[in-house]
mmCIF file of C-alpha atoms in Angstrom:
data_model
loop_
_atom_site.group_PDB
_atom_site.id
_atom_site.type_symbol
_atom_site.label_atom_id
_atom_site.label_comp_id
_atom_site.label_asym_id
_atom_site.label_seq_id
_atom_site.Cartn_x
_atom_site.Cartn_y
_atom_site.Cartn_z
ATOM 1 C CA UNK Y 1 -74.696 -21.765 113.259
ATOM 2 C CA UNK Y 2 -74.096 -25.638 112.208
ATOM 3 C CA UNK Y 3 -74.490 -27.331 109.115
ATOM 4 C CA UNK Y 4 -73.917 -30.600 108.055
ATOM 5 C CA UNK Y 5 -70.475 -30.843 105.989
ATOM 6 C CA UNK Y 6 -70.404 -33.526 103.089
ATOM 7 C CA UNK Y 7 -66.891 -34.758 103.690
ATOM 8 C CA UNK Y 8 -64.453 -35.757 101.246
ATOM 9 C CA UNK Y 9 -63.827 -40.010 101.336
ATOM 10 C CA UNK Y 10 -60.334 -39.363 102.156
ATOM 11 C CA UNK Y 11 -60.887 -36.716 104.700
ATOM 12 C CA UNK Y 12 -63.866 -39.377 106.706
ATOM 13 C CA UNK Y 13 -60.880 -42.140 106.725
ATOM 14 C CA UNK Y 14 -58.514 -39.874 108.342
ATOM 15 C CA UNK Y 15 -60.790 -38.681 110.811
ATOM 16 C CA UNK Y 16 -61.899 -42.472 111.772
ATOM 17 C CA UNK Y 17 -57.993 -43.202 112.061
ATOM 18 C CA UNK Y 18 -57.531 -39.915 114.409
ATOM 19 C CA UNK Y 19 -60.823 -40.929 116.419
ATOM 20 C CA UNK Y 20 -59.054 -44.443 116.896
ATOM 21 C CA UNK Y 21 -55.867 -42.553 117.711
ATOM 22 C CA UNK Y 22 -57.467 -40.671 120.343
ATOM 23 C CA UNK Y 23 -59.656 -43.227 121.802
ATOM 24 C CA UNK Y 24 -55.753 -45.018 122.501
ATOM 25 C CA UNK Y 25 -54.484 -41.608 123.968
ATOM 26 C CA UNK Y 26 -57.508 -41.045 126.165
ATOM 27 C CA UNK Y 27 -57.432 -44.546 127.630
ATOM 28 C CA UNK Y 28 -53.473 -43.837 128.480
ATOM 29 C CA UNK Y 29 -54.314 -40.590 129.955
ATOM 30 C CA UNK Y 30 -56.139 -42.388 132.926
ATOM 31 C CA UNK Y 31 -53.261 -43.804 134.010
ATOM 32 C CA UNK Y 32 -49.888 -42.489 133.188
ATOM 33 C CA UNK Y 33 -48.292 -43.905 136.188
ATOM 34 C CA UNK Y 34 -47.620 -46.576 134.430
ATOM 35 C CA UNK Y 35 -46.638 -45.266 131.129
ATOM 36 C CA UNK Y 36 -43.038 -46.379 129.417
ATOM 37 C CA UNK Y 37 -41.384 -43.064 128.499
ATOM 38 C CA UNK Y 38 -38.147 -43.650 126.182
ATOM 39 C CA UNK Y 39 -35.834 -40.496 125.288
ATOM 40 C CA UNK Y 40 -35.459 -39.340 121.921
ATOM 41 C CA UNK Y 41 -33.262 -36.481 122.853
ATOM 42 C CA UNK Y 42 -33.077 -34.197 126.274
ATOM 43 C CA UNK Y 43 -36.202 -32.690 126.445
ATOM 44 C CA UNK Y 44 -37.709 -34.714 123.615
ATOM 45 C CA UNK Y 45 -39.500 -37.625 124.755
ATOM 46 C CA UNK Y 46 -41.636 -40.568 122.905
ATOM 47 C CA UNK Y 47 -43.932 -42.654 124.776
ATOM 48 C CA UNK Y 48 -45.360 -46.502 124.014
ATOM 49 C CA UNK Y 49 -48.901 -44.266 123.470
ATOM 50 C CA UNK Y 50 -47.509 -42.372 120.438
ATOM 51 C CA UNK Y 51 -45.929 -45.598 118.964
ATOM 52 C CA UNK Y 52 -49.613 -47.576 119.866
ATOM 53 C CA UNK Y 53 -51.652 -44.660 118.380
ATOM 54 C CA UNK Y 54 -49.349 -44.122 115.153
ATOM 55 C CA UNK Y 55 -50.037 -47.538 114.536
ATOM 56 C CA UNK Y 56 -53.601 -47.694 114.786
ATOM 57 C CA UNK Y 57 -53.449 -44.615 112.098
ATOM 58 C CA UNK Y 58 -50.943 -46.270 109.633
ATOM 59 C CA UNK Y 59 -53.031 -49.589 109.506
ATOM 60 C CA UNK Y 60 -56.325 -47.760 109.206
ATOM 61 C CA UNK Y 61 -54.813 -45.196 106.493
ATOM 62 C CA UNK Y 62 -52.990 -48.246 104.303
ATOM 63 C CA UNK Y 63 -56.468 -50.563 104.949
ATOM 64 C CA UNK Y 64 -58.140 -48.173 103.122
ATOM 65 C CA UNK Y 65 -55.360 -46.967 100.657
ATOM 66 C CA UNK Y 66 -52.460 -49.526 100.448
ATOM 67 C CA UNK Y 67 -50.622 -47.803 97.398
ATOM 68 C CA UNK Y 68 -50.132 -44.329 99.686
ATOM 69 C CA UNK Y 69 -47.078 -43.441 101.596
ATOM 70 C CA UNK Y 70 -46.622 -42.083 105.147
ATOM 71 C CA UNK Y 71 -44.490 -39.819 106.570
ATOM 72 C CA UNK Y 72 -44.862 -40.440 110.244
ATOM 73 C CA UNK Y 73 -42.965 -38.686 113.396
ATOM 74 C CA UNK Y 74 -42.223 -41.986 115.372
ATOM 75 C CA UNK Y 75 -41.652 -44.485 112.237
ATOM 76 C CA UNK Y 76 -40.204 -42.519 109.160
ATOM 77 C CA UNK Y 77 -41.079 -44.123 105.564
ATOM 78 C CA UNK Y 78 -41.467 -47.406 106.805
ATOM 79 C CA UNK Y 79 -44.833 -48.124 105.915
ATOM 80 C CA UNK Y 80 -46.706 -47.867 102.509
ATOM 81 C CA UNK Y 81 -45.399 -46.997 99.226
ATOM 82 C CA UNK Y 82 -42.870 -45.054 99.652
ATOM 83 C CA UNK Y 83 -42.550 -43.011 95.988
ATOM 84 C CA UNK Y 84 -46.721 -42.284 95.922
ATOM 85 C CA UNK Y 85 -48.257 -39.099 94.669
ATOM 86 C CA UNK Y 86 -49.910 -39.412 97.854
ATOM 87 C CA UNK Y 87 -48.459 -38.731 100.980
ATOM 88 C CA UNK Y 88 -49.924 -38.939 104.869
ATOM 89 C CA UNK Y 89 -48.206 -36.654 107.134
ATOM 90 C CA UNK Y 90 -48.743 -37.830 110.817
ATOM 91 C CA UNK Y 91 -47.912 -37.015 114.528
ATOM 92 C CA UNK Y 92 -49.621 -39.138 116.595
ATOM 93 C CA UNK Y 93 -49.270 -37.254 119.604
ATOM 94 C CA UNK Y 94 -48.215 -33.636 119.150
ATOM 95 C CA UNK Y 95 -47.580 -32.524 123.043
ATOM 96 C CA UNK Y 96 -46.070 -35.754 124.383
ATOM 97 C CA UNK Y 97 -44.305 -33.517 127.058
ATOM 98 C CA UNK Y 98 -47.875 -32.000 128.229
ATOM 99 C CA UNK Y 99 -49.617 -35.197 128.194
ATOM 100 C CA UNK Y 100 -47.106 -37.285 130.149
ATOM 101 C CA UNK Y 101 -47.388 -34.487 132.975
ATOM 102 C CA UNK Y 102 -51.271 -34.889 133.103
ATOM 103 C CA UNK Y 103 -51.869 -31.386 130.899
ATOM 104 C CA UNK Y 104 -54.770 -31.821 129.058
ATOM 105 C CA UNK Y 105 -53.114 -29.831 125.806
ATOM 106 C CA UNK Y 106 -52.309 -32.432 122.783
ATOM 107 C CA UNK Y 107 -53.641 -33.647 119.731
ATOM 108 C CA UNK Y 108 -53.454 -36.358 116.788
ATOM 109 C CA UNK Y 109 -52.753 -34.309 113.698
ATOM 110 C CA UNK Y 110 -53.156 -36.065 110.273
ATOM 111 C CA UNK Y 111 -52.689 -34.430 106.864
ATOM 112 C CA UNK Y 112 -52.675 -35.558 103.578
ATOM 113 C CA UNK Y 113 -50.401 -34.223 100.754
ATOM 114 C CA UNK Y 114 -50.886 -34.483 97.010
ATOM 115 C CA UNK Y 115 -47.460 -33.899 94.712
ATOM 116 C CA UNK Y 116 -46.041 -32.053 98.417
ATOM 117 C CA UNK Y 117 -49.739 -29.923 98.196
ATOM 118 C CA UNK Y 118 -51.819 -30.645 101.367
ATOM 119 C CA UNK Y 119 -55.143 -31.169 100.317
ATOM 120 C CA UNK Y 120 -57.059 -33.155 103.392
ATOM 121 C CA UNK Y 121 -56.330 -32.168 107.277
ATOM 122 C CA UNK Y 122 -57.616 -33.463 110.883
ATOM 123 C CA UNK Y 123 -56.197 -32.486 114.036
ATOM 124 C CA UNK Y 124 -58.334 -34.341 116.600
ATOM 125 C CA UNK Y 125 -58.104 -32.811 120.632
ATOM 126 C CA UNK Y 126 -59.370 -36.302 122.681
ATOM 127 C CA UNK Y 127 -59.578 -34.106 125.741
ATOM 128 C CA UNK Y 128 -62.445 -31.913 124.825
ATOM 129 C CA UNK Y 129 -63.690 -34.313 121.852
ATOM 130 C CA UNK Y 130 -62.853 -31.394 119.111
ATOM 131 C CA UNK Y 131 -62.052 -32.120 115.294
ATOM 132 C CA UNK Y 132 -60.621 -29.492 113.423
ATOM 133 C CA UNK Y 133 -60.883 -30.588 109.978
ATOM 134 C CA UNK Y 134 -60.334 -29.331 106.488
ATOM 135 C CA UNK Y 135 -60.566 -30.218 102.606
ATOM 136 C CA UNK Y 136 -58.318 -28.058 100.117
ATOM 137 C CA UNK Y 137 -61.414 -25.467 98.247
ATOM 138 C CA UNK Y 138 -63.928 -26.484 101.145
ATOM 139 C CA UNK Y 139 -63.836 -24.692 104.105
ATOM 140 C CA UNK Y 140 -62.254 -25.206 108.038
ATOM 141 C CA UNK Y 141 -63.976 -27.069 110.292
ATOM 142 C CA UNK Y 142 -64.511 -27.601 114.093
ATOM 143 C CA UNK Y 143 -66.845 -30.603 115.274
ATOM 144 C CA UNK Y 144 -69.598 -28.883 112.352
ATOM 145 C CA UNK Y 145 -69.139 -25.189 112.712
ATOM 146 C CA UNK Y 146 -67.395 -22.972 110.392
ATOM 147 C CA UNK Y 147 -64.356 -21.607 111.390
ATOM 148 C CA UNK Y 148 -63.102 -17.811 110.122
ATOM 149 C CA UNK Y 149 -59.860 -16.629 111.471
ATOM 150 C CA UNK Y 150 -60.226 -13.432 113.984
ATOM 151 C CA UNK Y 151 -61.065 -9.923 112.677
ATOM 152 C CA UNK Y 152 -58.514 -8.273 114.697
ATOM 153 C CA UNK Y 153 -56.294 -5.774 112.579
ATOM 154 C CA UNK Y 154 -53.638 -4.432 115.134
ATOM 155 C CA UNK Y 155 -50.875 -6.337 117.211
ATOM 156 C CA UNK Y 156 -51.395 -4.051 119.997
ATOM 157 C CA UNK Y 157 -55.060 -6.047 120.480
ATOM 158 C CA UNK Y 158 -53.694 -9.414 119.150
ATOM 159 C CA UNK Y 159 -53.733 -12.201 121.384
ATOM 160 C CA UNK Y 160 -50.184 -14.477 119.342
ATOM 161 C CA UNK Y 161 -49.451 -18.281 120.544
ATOM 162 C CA UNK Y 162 -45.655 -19.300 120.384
ATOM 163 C CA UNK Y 163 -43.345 -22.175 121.158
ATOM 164 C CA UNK Y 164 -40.057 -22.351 123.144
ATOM 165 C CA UNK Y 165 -37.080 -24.110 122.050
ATOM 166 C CA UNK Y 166 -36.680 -26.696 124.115
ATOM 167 C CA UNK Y 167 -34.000 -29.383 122.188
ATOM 168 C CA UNK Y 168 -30.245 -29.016 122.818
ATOM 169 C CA UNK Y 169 -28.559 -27.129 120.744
ATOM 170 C CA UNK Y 170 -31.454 -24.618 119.930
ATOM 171 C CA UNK Y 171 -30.664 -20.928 119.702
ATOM 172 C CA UNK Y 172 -32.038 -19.920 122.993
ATOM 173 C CA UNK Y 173 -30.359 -16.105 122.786
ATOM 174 C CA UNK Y 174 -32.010 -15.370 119.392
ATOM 175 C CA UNK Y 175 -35.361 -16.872 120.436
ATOM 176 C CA UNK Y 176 -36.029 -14.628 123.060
ATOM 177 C CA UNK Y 177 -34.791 -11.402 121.130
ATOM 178 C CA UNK Y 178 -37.729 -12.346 118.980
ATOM 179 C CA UNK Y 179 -39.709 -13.248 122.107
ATOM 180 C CA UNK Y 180 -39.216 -9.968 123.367
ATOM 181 C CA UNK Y 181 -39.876 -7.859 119.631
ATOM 182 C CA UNK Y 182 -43.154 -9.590 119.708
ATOM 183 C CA UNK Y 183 -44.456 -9.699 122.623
ATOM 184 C CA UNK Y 184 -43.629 -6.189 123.615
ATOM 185 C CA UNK Y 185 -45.987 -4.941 120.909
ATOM 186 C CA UNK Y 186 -48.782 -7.557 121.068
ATOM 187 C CA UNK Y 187 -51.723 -8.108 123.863
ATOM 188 C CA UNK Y 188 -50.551 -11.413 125.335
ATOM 189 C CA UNK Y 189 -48.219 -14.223 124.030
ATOM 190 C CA UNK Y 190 -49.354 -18.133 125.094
ATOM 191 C CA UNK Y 191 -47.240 -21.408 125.271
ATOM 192 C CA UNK Y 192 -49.570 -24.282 125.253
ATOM 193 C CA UNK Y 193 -47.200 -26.779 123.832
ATOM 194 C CA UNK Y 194 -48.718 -28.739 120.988
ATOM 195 C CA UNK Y 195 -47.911 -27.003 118.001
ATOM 196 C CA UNK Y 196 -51.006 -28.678 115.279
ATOM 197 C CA UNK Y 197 -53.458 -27.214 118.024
ATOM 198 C CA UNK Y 198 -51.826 -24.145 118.438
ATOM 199 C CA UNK Y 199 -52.447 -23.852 113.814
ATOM 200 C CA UNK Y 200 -55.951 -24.653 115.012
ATOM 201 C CA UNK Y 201 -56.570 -21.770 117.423
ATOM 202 C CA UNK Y 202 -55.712 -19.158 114.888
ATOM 203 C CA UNK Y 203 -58.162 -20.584 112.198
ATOM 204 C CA UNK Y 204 -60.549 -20.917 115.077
ATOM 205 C CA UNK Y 205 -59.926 -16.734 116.002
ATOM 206 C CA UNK Y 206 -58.884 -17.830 119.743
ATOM 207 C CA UNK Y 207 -54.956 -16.460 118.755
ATOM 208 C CA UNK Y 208 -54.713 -13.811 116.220
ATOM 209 C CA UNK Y 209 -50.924 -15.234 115.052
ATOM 210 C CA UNK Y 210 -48.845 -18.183 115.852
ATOM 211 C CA UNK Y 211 -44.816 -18.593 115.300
ATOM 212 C CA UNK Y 212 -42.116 -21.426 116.028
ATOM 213 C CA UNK Y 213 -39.082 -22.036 115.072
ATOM 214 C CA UNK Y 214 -37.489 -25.926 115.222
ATOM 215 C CA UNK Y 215 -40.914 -27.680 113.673
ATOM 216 C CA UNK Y 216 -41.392 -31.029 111.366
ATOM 217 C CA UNK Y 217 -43.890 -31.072 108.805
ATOM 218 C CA UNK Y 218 -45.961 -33.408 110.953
ATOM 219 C CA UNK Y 219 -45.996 -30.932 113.160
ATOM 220 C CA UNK Y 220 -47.832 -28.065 110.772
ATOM 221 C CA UNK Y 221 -48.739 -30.158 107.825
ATOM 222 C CA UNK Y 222 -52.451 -30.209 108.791
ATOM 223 C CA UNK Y 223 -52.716 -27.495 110.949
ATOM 224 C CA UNK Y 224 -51.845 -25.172 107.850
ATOM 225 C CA UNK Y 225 -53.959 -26.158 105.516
ATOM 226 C CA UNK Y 226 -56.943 -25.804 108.338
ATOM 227 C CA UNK Y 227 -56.026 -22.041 108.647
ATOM 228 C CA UNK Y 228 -55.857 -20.956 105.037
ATOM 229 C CA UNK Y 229 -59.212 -22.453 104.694
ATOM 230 C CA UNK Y 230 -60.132 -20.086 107.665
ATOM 231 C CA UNK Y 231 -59.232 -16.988 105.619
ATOM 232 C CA UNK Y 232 -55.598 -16.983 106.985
ATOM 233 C CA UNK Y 233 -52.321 -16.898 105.789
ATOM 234 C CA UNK Y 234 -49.124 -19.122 106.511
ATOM 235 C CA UNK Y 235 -45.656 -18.880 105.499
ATOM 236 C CA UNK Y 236 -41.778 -18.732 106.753
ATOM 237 C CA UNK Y 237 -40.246 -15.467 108.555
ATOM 238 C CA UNK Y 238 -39.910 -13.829 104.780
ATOM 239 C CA UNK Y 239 -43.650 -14.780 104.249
ATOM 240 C CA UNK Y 240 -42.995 -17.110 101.488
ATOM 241 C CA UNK Y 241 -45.240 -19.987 101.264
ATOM 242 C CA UNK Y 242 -42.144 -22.621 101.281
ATOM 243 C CA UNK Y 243 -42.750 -23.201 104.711
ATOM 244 C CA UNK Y 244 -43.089 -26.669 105.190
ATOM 245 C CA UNK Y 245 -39.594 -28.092 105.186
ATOM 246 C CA UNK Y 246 -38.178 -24.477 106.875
ATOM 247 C CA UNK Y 247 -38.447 -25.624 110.489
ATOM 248 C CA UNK Y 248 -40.174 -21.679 110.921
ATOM 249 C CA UNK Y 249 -43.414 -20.846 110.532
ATOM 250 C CA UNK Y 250 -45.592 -18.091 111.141
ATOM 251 C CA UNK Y 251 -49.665 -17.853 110.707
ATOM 252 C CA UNK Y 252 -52.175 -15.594 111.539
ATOM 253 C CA UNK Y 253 -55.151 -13.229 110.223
ATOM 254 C CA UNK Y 254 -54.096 -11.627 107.007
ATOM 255 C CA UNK Y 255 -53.683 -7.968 108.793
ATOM 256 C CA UNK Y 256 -51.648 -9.362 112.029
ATOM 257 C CA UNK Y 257 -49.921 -12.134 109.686
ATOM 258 C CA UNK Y 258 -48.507 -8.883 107.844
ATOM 259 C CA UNK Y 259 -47.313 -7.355 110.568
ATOM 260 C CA UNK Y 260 -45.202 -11.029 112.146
ATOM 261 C CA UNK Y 261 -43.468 -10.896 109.055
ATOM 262 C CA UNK Y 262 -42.015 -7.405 109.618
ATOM 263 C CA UNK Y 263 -40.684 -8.397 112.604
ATOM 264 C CA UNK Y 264 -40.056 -12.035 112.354
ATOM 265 C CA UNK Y 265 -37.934 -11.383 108.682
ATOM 266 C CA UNK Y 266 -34.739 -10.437 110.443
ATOM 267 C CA UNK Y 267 -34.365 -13.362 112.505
ATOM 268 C CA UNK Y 268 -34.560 -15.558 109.154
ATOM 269 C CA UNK Y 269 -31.527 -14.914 108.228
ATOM 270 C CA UNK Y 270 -29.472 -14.411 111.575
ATOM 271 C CA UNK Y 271 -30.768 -17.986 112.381
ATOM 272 C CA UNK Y 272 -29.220 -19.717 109.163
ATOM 273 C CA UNK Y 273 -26.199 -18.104 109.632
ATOM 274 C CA UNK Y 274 -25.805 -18.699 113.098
ATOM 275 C CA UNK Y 275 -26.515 -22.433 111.658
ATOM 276 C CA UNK Y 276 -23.846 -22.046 108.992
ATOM 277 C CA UNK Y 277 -21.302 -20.437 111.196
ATOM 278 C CA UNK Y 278 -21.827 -23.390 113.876
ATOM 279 C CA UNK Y 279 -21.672 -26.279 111.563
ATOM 280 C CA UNK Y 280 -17.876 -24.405 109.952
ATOM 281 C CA UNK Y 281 -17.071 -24.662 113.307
ATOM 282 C CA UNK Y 282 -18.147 -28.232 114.490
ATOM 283 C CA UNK Y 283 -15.985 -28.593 110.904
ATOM 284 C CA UNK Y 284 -12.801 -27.033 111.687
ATOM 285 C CA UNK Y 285 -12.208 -28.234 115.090
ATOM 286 C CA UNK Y 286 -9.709 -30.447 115.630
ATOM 287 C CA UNK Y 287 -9.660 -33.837 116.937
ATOM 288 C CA UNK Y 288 -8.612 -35.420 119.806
ATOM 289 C CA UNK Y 289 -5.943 -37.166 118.265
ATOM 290 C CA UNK Y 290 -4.819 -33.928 116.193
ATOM 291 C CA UNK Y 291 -5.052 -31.636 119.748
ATOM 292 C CA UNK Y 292 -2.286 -33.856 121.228
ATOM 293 C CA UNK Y 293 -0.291 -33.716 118.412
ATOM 294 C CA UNK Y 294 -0.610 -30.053 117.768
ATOM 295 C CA UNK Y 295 0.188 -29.301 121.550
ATOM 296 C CA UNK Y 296 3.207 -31.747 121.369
ATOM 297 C CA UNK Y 297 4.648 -29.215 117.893
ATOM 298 C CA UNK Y 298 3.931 -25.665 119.978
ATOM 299 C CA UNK Y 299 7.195 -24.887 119.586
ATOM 300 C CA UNK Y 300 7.596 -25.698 115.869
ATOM 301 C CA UNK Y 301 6.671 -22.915 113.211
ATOM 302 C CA UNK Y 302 3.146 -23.038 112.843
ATOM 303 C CA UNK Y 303 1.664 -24.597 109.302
ATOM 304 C CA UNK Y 304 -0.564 -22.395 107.388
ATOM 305 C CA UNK Y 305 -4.217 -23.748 107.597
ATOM 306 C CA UNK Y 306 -6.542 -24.946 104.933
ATOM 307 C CA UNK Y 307 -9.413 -22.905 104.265
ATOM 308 C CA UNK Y 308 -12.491 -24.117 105.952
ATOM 309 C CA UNK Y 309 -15.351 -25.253 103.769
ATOM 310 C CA UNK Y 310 -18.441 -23.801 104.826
ATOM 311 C CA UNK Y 311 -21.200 -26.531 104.464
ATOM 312 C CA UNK Y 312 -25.077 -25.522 104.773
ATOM 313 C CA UNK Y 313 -26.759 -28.202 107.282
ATOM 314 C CA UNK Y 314 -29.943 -29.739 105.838
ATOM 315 C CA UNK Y 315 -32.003 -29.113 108.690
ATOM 316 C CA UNK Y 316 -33.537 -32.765 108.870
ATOM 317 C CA UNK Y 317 -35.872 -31.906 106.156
ATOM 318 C CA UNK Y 318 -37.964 -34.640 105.091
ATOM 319 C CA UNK Y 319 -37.678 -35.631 101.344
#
């Protein structure tokens, strides 16, 4: 059943800037032969449509509210006012990977935070022309239908969507112990690729759960607001709402959501230790310089070492 939504001013602006967004994408997408690709990382790639589309959103987002900020994937803080109450949250193209290949799984996720409280959300899929959309107190949204998360109540029927690690220096080992926990006691675990639609699909009931480790608030800004208006629940491995800055996330139907955290809570820990343990290291090992020198004094009595300060890496959390 469909009913007309009154949406919020705020909300109708950031769904005209995704629409514009997407009409850029979709345009693109009939051609990518000649698309510029540019390497952010290995693995991690940024295209001249995510730069064209985030643009299009900034200008329409700052036409209509100059004094806001923006926290955008491809640009940073560069754009609006940078200490607002406001805050947009934006990936312009969440799935660059999938959509320079031709596979018709991205979106243009937008999301609106209040004092760090998301209160507006759009993530816009050009390929099939669906808006998931969703004000804070008002309800989730697709196109104009009503979206509940799914009734399911045990993993062994749940249908959970994931993401790999793909970036250097991800813990690959760890990932797939938690890989295998879940999906040897679920129905079926899927890898689309574009994390904000992947949020969307377990407010819509098509996944029962969603997890990732590795993600940017652009990434699940919207798409988390959109399920707890479904009737789910989202938080980090522990099942603590901080989850926004924790590069972890997990999400489902209240029952299944339960039972992710069970077995997702050990690997909260073993990760940021791992992390701590690495960055000591990268810390204590010696230079070039101090290698030759140290090779050249083998025969000398050894000098008692400093103690190693352990330093806690920051994750690139936003501000």
């Amino acid at each position: 059943m469909t009913q007309q939504v009154a949406l919020h001013p705020m909300l109708n602006v950031a769904i005209k800037a995704a629409r514009a967004a997407g009409s850029i994408i979709n345009r693109a997408s009939l051609d990518l032969d000649i698309l510029k690709i540019n390497t952010k990382s290995p693995n991690d790639f940024v295209t001249e449509v995510d730069q064209a589309a985030e643009q299009v959103i900034i200008e329409t987002l700052l036409q209509a509210y100059p004094d806001h900020a923006i926290l955008a994937e491809e640009s940073g803080r560069t754009h609006g006012a940078k200490h607002s109450e406001f805050q947009w949250i934006i990936d312009p193209l969440d799935g660059t990977t999938n959509f320079i290949h031709g596979f018709p799984v991205y979106c243009v996720s937008i999301a609106l935070a209040h004092r760090g409280v998301v209160q507006q959300a759009v993530v816009y899929d050009p390929t099939r022309n669906d808006l998931f959309y969703a004000t804070r107190g008002r309800g989730a949204y697709l196109n104009d239908r009503r979206l509940r998360v799914s009734k399911r109540t045990r993993m062994s029927d749940a249908l959970i969507g994931t993401g790999f690690p793909f970036r250097r220096g991800d813990n690959f080992k760890r990932y797939m112990k938690m890989f295998e926990d879940v999906m040897t006691q679920c129905a079926g675990l899927r890898r689309p690729g574009a994390a904000a639609l992947d949020l969307c699909y377990v407010a819509a009931g098509y996944y029962d759960a969603f997890f990732e480790t590795g993600l940017n608030p652009w990434d699940v800004a919207a798409g988390s607001l959109i399920i707890t208006e479904a009737g789910g629940l989202v938080g980090n491995f522990t099942g603590e709402s901080d989850f926004l800055h924790q590069r972890e996330i997990v999400a489902g139907s209240p029952k299944i959501y339960g039972q992710m955290v069970q077995i997702l809570t050990p690997y909260t820990r073993v990760i940021k230790a791992e992390e701590e343990a690495a960055a000591a290291a990268a810390e204590a090992k010696p230079s070039a310089a101090d290698a030759v020198a140290e090779a050249a004094q083998a025969d000398a009595a050894p000098k008692k070492r400093a103690a190693v300060r352990i330093k806690k890496p920051v994750d690139g959390q936003a501000e």
